[in-house]
Amino acid sequence: MNIDPVILFFLLGIAAGLLRSELRLPAAVYELVSMILLLSIGMKGGIELARQPLEAMLPQILAVLLLGSLLPFVAFPVLRFVGRLPRADAASIAAHYGSVSVGTYAVGAAWLADQGISFEAQMPLLLVMMEIPAILIGILMARGFRSDLRLSLVAHEVFLGKGVVLLIGGLLIGWIAGPSGIVSIEPLFFDLFKGVLALFLLEMGLITAVQIGGLRHYGVFLVVFGIGMPLLSAVCGALVGVWLGFSEGGVTLLAILAASASYIAVPAAMRVSVPEANPALSLAASLGVTFPFNVLIGIPLYHSLAIRLGA
Amino acid sequence: MNIDPVILFFLLGIAAGLLRSELRLPAAVYELVSMILLLSIGMKGGIELARQPLEAMLPQILAVLLLGSLLPFVAFPVLRFVGRLPRADAASIAAHYGSVSVGTYAVGAAWLADQGISFEAQMPLLLVMMEIPAILIGILMARGFRSDLRLSLVAHEVFLGKGVVLLIGGLLIGWIAGPSGIVSIEPLFFDLFKGVLALFLLEMGLITAVQIGGLRHYGVFLVVFGIGMPLLSAVCGALVGVWLGFSEGGVTLLAILAASASYIAVPAAMRVSVPEANPALSLAASLGVTFPFNVLIGIPLYHSLAIRLGA
Amino acid sequence: MNIDPVILFFLLGIAAGLLRSELRLPAAVYELVSMILLLSIGMKGGIELARQPLEAMLPQILAVLLLGSLLPFVAFPVLRFVGRLPRADAASIAAHYGSVSVGTYAVGAAWLADQGISFEAQMPLLLVMMEIPAILIGILMARGFRSDLRLSLVAHEVFLGKGVVLLIGGLLIGWIAGPSGIVSIEPLFFDLFKGVLALFLLEMGLITAVQIGGLRHYGVFLVVFGIGMPLLSAVCGALVGVWLGFSEGGVTLLAILAASASYIAVPAAMRVSVPEANPALSLAASLGVTFPFNVLIGIPLYHSLAIRLGA
Amino acid sequence: MNENLRKLLTIITEAAVEKLLVKDLEKLGAHGYTITDARGKGSRGVRSSAWEASSNIRVEVVCDEVTAASITRHLQEHYYANFAMILFTADVAVVRPAKF
Amino acid sequence: MNENLRKLLTIITEAAVEKLLVKDLEKLGAHGYTITDARGKGSRGVRSSAWEASSNIRVEVVCDEVTAASITRHLQEHYYANFAMILFTADVAVVRPAKF
Amino acid sequence: MNENLRKLLTIITEAAVEKLLVKDLEKLGAHGYTITDARGKGSRGVRSSAWEASSNIRVEVVCDEVTAASITRHLQEHYYANFAMILFTADVAVVRPAKF
Ligand SMILES: Nc1ncnc2c1ncn2[C@@H]1O[C@H](COP(=O)(O)O)[C@@H](O)[C@H]1O
Ligand SMILES: Nc1ncnc2c1ncn2[C@@H]1O[C@H](COP(=O)(O)O)[C@@H](O)[C@H]1O
Ligand SMILES: Nc1ncnc2c1ncn2[C@@H]1O[C@H](COP(=O)(O)O)[C@@H](O)[C@H]1O
Ligand code: NA
Ligand code: NA
Ligand code: NA
């Protein structure tokens, strides 16, 4: 078997974290590395947008917006009634799993590239679209349409958070500059991509190790949910992909997006909008279980699923 | 029209800033990015120095030293008597506009390269030379030859500030190592240059957005000055370039240098040497008006000026 | 003569430091740069491990472990009885000189590559091996087998320090992924290597300048030791290299490793395990004298030594 | 000297609430604040990662006694239940008391 | 108000001892701590590099008087001789005194 | 205990003056200082960018009452008019009073 080195960086991070090594990325380096990933993914999507008519993608955009809005409705009752979690926690975790993880997407896209499987160029655009609706749904689930909902604050948090701004900003830059315009900045944003992803996953491994430590407190339900939910979501995502007529690679990536759980945009938004939800709980699930599961096991699984579904 | 992506990064920064997004570059990333730019520009100049007799450049160096010393004398009376600014503020702003902006230079050089227009290789050396005299002039304008002038402190601030040390250091390294010696470090300092410039301009956009916010307090005079002064300086710079027998690219770049206003070396030196000058004022002009004006509109303008002057 | 530009960056750092320039790398940048170097060196070694039978290297590993353990026994009596240093200080400095410096190794390997001299691929593995034994020897020299030796803490400090984790982690990643697997992350870790090394040496120059300032207090003995000890160690290292049947490049690098003095892993371990040793003393010697000596003068010297010994 | 006495309020809490908190401080009458990045440990466990979700800020406000009391009350009511947060108050002498 | 009074212990020392120090603080009864990165100068010279070996940390512990005294004693005995370190104590009023 | 009492002077000001300020502090008799990077807001507006021109430092000096007073006076005379700066003083108990 041939393991992608970026996965090995992730495992190195987990091992160093569990062994309580002193290794840690400075905050500034983690931010630089995330910025490059987000801008790069955004620009890749934007470059392709420059090549396609936007209207053709409207149905796809609507489909993933719907997918992202519905997944929390699957997760919430399980969390609330099987897991017996308080309403705020159930809503917050449901939002995490309805939204997407850019890191998981990057690993999945790299895995497909390694296998020589191409995918629809608009995937980064769909990624951006899927990031947002679950956040709004989660907040409504937790708080209802109450008067003190400070909607402008929520919208600000959601649409102007670092991640979304960089993704959409990259998208627009790629779109306006087009494939030939972007050539001069490719060495930083495209050639270094995999190396930067390796550093990012090293830090993700260190963070995951901390979350694994926290899992003990929350019992077996969270682990089962953290594996079961992405499997279910992946099936939903793959079906939507097939229905949209995507290629094998596109179906796989949509399954990966659906299966992934947010750990950047959603936690930040929930902390401010649903503060009574315990962030340790949702991060233990999304980072301690689902992220490593998807990255280490899920991706090839979702690919076989895509093939089985005839994509 | 074909917009350089680095300009799009600048616009993204301005937009994110004006929308009060949470996006910001960590200080360490900003410093890394500036360091690479300064070293790279310095080395590019140094490599070319290795190819040319130094004596041939002495007249050029003298000419730009003079240019940098005289521009403050144009700016000062306008600021003092038309703008009715206090003496210290007028002197400080005059120093900003007599000196140069490395970021503007980098965008200008990239723009010329995009257009396939070559320029004199010694421009980075002239840039370094033009950075300094206006600072000394500005301090003298503000304080006169008073006894408490702590000249050694001023000299230290001017010649040993980060920017000047990296530019001159890069120049010497490029000069000593020569074009073949530098090959091994080109991937970091030259291949990534445009990408690094993009990140730099993203942060410049964020900073500019803050300064634009501050403009309101200082009224229309500062805006007019921030556009009029670079136009005037560009003409002076272009004329000097023509007189020196520079090529079309060289005349354009000298106009750009003259038109640019410092926002790194000069503010730091002024803060210490002319503390009674309000830094918000000079930065609102140089960053809130002149930098975006030059980068978005000025550069092609100065190029047509160079052509019109027969360069 | 053709000076490698990375050496020029080192000299620029020293000059800027001695002139009290404001130039300094942010801590986060220094950490990023070190991380890339350590991972890169580790991966280079690991890739080659993937090509060789491990058993063949066991004698080499044993030889360098022994070399690293014995050098402190040469240094300690000189420091204790000629230099009249307190026991803890003598032990701590001995540990620094028995261990190795990754920065010196990187400059040496780059120098050999520049000269077109190849070397044994397993050198990074031997580097890792040589880093550790002297630390343990040094602690025992200072404290004896006392009951309060908190051995687990020491082991943790030694084996799980940042440097060792990144080197060994890189080694394992390179080993598992193999030469073809690693291709995708080469642009960051291998193509940028020399440029990153240049930034690293710039900061090392700044640090060295501070240490040179500190030398005054400790007199001429430390300077003589800081030059004499690496010369002696280089001879030992070169002899071991010849005895192991290494090539010209391999013998040179082993001499360089032996001659180099640690300034990352050992200071950190000593600070915790032998706190009564004055860190200013050992850093003045290893950074203020030995590092610049090796980097500027030692490396070509050790190469001629290797040739003279018939390698 | 007595007229120069003010309260120094120090709040240590999650980095995620910085924006919110700053808005509230200004609304409650603080004329300024100073923030440094921090890490630490308390009843909600270790908070010390590179990563915003697990990092702290340390906020200082110099203000008069009334403002200090109203900030304290507000934070107790609106933040304490849900956020990692501690708060303490000390007496300090300031130079231009009118400022605070 | 009096029952809300606690001690704020501030320790400024070498970054290299962070792990060790934190362990000791917890053993000595501190319920929490806050750390910020710092630079500075003292009797052991300037400590201000990018570089761990020469950088400082600033550790704050809010605790009762007894714990403060025992931490102070412990640090004097085990750290002062060998490490760059200063320590000072101030009186602070806290909000949930049971926590500290 | 009383002999252990010293002043803790905290200065929050522009990063740009660090070098100057540190020189002055030493000239005025401070035996040491500790600096952390900070951001904040005061009468001169928000100071919180990545960018040196708009960032703050937080400087602490432990010293005796006389030194504290003379530093305060000096800063009032030479810095207050031109720089974003606040300054406050608190009583602290120290361990080796001879040091400060
Ligand atoms: N006793 C303490 N002394 C100093 N800092 C503390 C203490 N307790 C908590 N903290 C800080 O306050 C933050 C939040 O505390 P908590 O809400 O107790 O988790 C922690 O992460 C620490 O940085
Ligand atoms: N008088 C002082 N005021 C504030 N900080 C100090 C003082 N003396 C020492 N420090 C800090 O404590 C650290 C260690 O002090 P020392 O052990 O005296 O070298 C220094 O690096 C400073 O950060
Ligand atoms: N009331 C306050 N409480 C805490 N910090 C303050 C206060 N006022 C000002 N500051 C800090 O001191 C800096 C300079 O203040 P100023 O000169 O008022 O602009 C600000 O940027 C803040 O970091
Ligand atoms: Na999902
Ligand atoms: Na100019
Ligand atoms: Na050695």
Coordinates of C-alpha atoms in Angstrom, one line a residue, chain C residues 30-309:
Chain C
Y30 CA 12.2 31.0 13.4
E31 CA 10.1 28.0 14.5
L32 CA 8.6 27.5 11.0
V33 CA 12.0 27.7 9.4
S34 CA 13.6 25.2 11.9
M35 CA 10.7 22.8 11.4
I36 CA 11.1 22.8 7.7
L37 CA 14.8 22.2 8.0
L38 CA 14.4 19.4 10.5
L39 CA 11.6 17.6 8.6
S40 CA 13.5 18.0 5.4
I41 CA 16.8 16.6 6.7
G42 CA 14.9 13.7 8.3
M43 CA 12.9 12.9 5.2
K44 CA 16.1 12.9 3.1
G45 CA 17.5 10.3 5.4
G46 CA 14.3 8.3 5.5
I47 CA 14.1 8.2 1.7
E48 CA 17.5 6.6 1.5
L49 CA 16.7 4.2 4.3
A50 CA 13.9 2.9 2.1
R51 CA 16.6 1.9 -0.3
Q52 CA 19.0 0.1 2.0
P53 CA 19.0 -2.9 4.3
L54 CA 18.8 -1.6 7.9
E55 CA 21.2 -4.2 9.3
A56 CA 24.1 -2.9 7.2
M57 CA 23.8 0.3 9.1
L58 CA 23.8 -1.1 12.6
P59 CA 27.6 -1.0 13.0
Q60 CA 27.6 2.6 11.8
I61 CA 24.9 3.5 14.3
L62 CA 26.8 1.9 17.1
A63 CA 30.0 3.7 16.1
V64 CA 28.4 7.1 16.2
L65 CA 26.6 6.4 19.4
L66 CA 30.0 5.5 20.9
L67 CA 31.6 8.6 19.3
G68 CA 28.9 10.8 20.8
S69 CA 29.3 9.2 24.2
L70 CA 33.1 9.5 24.3
L71 CA 33.6 13.1 23.1
P72 CA 32.2 14.5 26.4
F73 CA 34.8 12.5 28.3
V74 CA 37.5 14.4 26.3
A75 CA 35.9 17.8 26.9
F76 CA 35.0 17.4 30.5
P77 CA 38.5 17.2 32.1
V78 CA 39.7 20.1 29.9
L79 CA 36.8 22.3 31.0
R80 CA 37.0 21.2 34.7
F81 CA 40.8 21.3 35.2
V82 CA 42.2 23.6 32.6
G83 CA 39.3 25.9 32.5
R84 CA 38.6 25.5 36.2
L85 CA 34.9 25.6 35.6
P86 CA 32.4 24.3 38.2
R87 CA 31.4 20.7 37.7
A88 CA 27.9 21.4 36.4
D89 CA 29.2 23.9 33.8
A90 CA 31.9 21.6 32.7
A91 CA 29.4 18.7 32.3
S92 CA 26.9 20.8 30.5
I93 CA 29.4 22.2 28.0
A94 CA 30.8 18.7 27.5
A95 CA 27.3 17.5 26.6
H96 CA 26.9 20.4 24.1
Y97 CA 30.1 19.4 22.3
G98 CA 29.4 15.6 22.3
S99 CA 26.0 16.2 20.7
V100 CA 25.5 17.8 17.2
S101 CA 24.2 20.9 15.5
V102 CA 21.6 20.4 12.8
G103 CA 22.4 23.9 11.4
T104 CA 26.1 23.1 11.0
Y105 CA 25.1 19.8 9.3
A106 CA 22.8 21.5 6.9
V107 CA 25.5 24.0 5.9
G108 CA 28.0 21.2 5.5
A109 CA 25.7 19.1 3.4
A110 CA 25.0 22.1 1.2
W111 CA 28.7 22.9 0.8
L112 CA 29.4 19.3 -0.3
A113 CA 26.5 19.4 -2.8
D114 CA 27.9 22.7 -4.1
Q115 CA 31.3 21.0 -4.6
G116 CA 29.6 18.1 -6.3
I117 CA 30.7 15.7 -3.6
S118 CA 28.2 13.0 -2.7
F119 CA 27.9 11.4 0.7
E120 CA 26.4 8.4 2.3
A121 CA 22.6 8.7 2.3
Q122 CA 22.2 7.6 5.9
M123 CA 23.9 10.6 7.4
P124 CA 20.7 12.2 8.7
L125 CA 20.0 8.9 10.6
L126 CA 23.5 9.1 12.1
L127 CA 22.9 12.7 12.9
V128 CA 19.8 11.8 14.9
M129 CA 21.7 9.0 16.7
M130 CA 24.5 11.3 17.6
E131 CA 22.3 14.0 19.1
I132 CA 21.2 12.0 22.1
P133 CA 23.9 10.1 24.0
A134 CA 26.0 13.1 25.0
I135 CA 23.0 14.6 26.8
L136 CA 22.7 11.6 29.0
I137 CA 26.4 11.4 29.7
G138 CA 26.4 15.1 30.5
I139 CA 23.6 14.8 33.0
L140 CA 25.3 11.9 34.7
M141 CA 28.6 13.8 34.8
A142 CA 26.9 16.7 36.6
R143 CA 24.7 14.8 39.0
G144 CA 26.0 11.3 39.3
F145 CA 23.5 8.5 39.7
R146 CA 21.6 10.4 42.4
S147 CA 18.2 9.4 43.5
D148 CA 16.5 12.6 42.5
L149 CA 17.5 12.2 38.9
R150 CA 13.9 12.2 37.7
L151 CA 15.0 10.0 34.8
S152 CA 11.6 9.9 33.1
L153 CA 11.6 13.7 32.9
V154 CA 15.1 13.6 31.4
A155 CA 14.1 10.9 28.9
H156 CA 11.0 12.9 28.0
E157 CA 13.1 16.1 27.5
V158 CA 15.6 14.2 25.3
F159 CA 13.4 12.0 23.1
L160 CA 10.4 14.2 22.9
G161 CA 11.9 17.5 22.4
K162 CA 10.8 19.3 19.2
G163 CA 14.1 18.7 17.3
V164 CA 14.3 15.0 17.8
V165 CA 10.6 14.4 17.1
L166 CA 10.8 16.3 13.8
L167 CA 14.0 14.7 12.7
I168 CA 12.8 11.1 13.6
G169 CA 9.3 11.9 12.3
G170 CA 10.7 13.1 9.0
L171 CA 12.9 10.0 8.9
L172 CA 9.9 7.7 9.3
I173 CA 7.8 9.7 6.8
G174 CA 10.6 9.5 4.2
W175 CA 11.1 5.9 4.9
I176 CA 7.4 4.9 4.6
A177 CA 6.5 7.1 1.7
G178 CA 9.7 6.4 -0.2
P179 CA 11.3 8.5 -2.9
S180 CA 8.3 8.4 -5.2
G181 CA 5.7 9.1 -2.5
I182 CA 7.5 12.2 -1.3
V183 CA 7.5 13.9 -4.7
S184 CA 4.3 15.9 -4.1
I185 CA 5.7 17.6 -1.0
E186 CA 9.2 18.2 -2.5
P187 CA 8.5 21.8 -3.6
L188 CA 8.1 22.9 0.0
F189 CA 10.6 20.7 1.8
F190 CA 13.3 20.2 -0.8
D191 CA 13.2 23.0 -3.4
L192 CA 12.9 25.7 -0.8
F193 CA 15.5 24.1 1.4
K194 CA 18.4 26.4 0.7
G195 CA 16.3 29.5 0.9
V196 CA 14.9 28.4 4.2
L197 CA 18.4 27.6 5.4
A198 CA 19.3 31.2 4.4
L199 CA 16.6 32.6 6.7
F200 CA 17.6 30.2 9.5
L201 CA 21.2 31.4 9.2
L202 CA 20.2 35.0 9.3
E203 CA 18.6 34.4 12.7
M204 CA 21.5 32.3 13.8
G205 CA 23.7 35.3 12.9
L206 CA 21.6 37.6 15.1
I207 CA 21.8 35.1 18.0
T208 CA 25.5 34.6 17.5
A209 CA 26.1 38.3 17.7
V210 CA 24.4 38.4 21.1
Q211 CA 26.6 35.5 22.2
I212 CA 29.7 37.2 20.9
G213 CA 28.8 40.1 23.2
G214 CA 28.7 37.7 26.1
L215 CA 32.1 36.2 25.4
R216 CA 33.9 39.1 27.0
H217 CA 32.8 38.0 30.4
Y218 CA 34.1 34.5 30.1
G219 CA 37.7 35.2 28.9
V220 CA 40.0 33.6 26.5
F221 CA 39.7 30.0 27.7
L222 CA 36.2 29.6 26.3
V223 CA 37.3 31.0 22.9
V224 CA 40.3 28.6 22.7
F225 CA 38.1 25.7 23.8
G226 CA 35.4 26.7 21.3
I227 CA 38.0 26.4 18.5
G228 CA 40.3 23.6 19.8
M229 CA 37.5 21.2 20.7
P230 CA 35.8 21.0 17.3
L231 CA 39.2 20.6 15.7
L232 CA 39.9 17.6 17.9
S233 CA 36.4 16.2 17.5
A234 CA 36.6 16.6 13.8
V235 CA 39.7 14.4 13.7
C236 CA 37.9 11.7 15.8
G237 CA 34.9 11.9 13.6
A238 CA 36.9 11.7 10.4
L239 CA 38.8 8.7 11.8
V240 CA 35.6 6.9 12.6
G241 CA 34.3 7.7 9.1
V242 CA 37.4 6.3 7.5
W243 CA 37.2 3.2 9.7
L244 CA 33.6 2.7 8.7
G245 CA 34.7 2.9 5.1
F246 CA 32.8 6.0 4.2
S247 CA 33.3 8.1 1.1
E248 CA 35.1 11.4 1.0
G249 CA 31.8 13.2 1.5
G250 CA 30.7 10.9 4.3
V251 CA 34.0 11.2 6.2
T252 CA 33.8 15.0 5.9
L253 CA 30.2 15.1 7.2
L254 CA 31.0 12.8 10.1
A255 CA 33.9 15.1 11.0
I256 CA 31.5 18.1 10.7
L257 CA 28.9 16.4 13.0
A258 CA 31.6 15.5 15.5
A259 CA 33.0 19.1 15.4
S260 CA 29.6 20.7 15.8
A261 CA 28.1 21.7 19.1
S262 CA 24.4 21.5 19.9
Y263 CA 22.5 24.7 20.6
I264 CA 18.9 23.4 20.6
A265 CA 18.3 20.0 22.1
V266 CA 21.1 20.1 24.6
P267 CA 20.5 23.5 26.1
A268 CA 16.8 22.7 26.6
A269 CA 17.6 19.4 28.3
M270 CA 20.4 20.9 30.5
R271 CA 18.3 23.8 31.6
V272 CA 15.8 21.3 33.1
S273 CA 18.2 18.5 34.2
V274 CA 21.3 20.5 35.3
P275 CA 19.8 23.8 36.2
E276 CA 22.8 24.9 38.2
A277 CA 24.8 25.1 35.0
N278 CA 25.0 28.6 33.6
P279 CA 23.4 28.5 30.1
A280 CA 25.1 31.7 29.1
L281 CA 28.5 29.9 29.3
S282 CA 27.7 27.0 27.1
L283 CA 25.9 29.1 24.5
A284 CA 28.7 31.6 24.4
A285 CA 31.0 28.8 23.5
S286 CA 28.8 26.8 21.1
L287 CA 27.1 29.7 19.4
G288 CA 29.5 32.5 19.9
V289 CA 32.6 30.6 18.9
T290 CA 32.1 27.1 17.5
F291 CA 29.1 27.6 15.2
P292 CA 30.7 30.5 13.3
F293 CA 34.1 28.8 13.3
N294 CA 32.6 25.6 11.8
V295 CA 30.4 27.3 9.3
L296 CA 33.0 29.9 8.1
I297 CA 36.3 28.1 8.4
G298 CA 35.8 24.5 9.7
I299 CA 33.9 22.9 6.9
P300 CA 36.5 23.2 4.1
L301 CA 39.1 22.3 6.7
Y302 CA 37.4 19.1 7.6
H303 CA 37.1 18.3 4.0
S304 CA 40.9 18.6 3.4
L305 CA 41.3 16.5 6.5
A306 CA 39.0 13.8 5.0
I307 CA 41.1 13.9 1.8
R308 CA 44.4 13.7 3.7
L309 CA 43.1 10.7 5.6

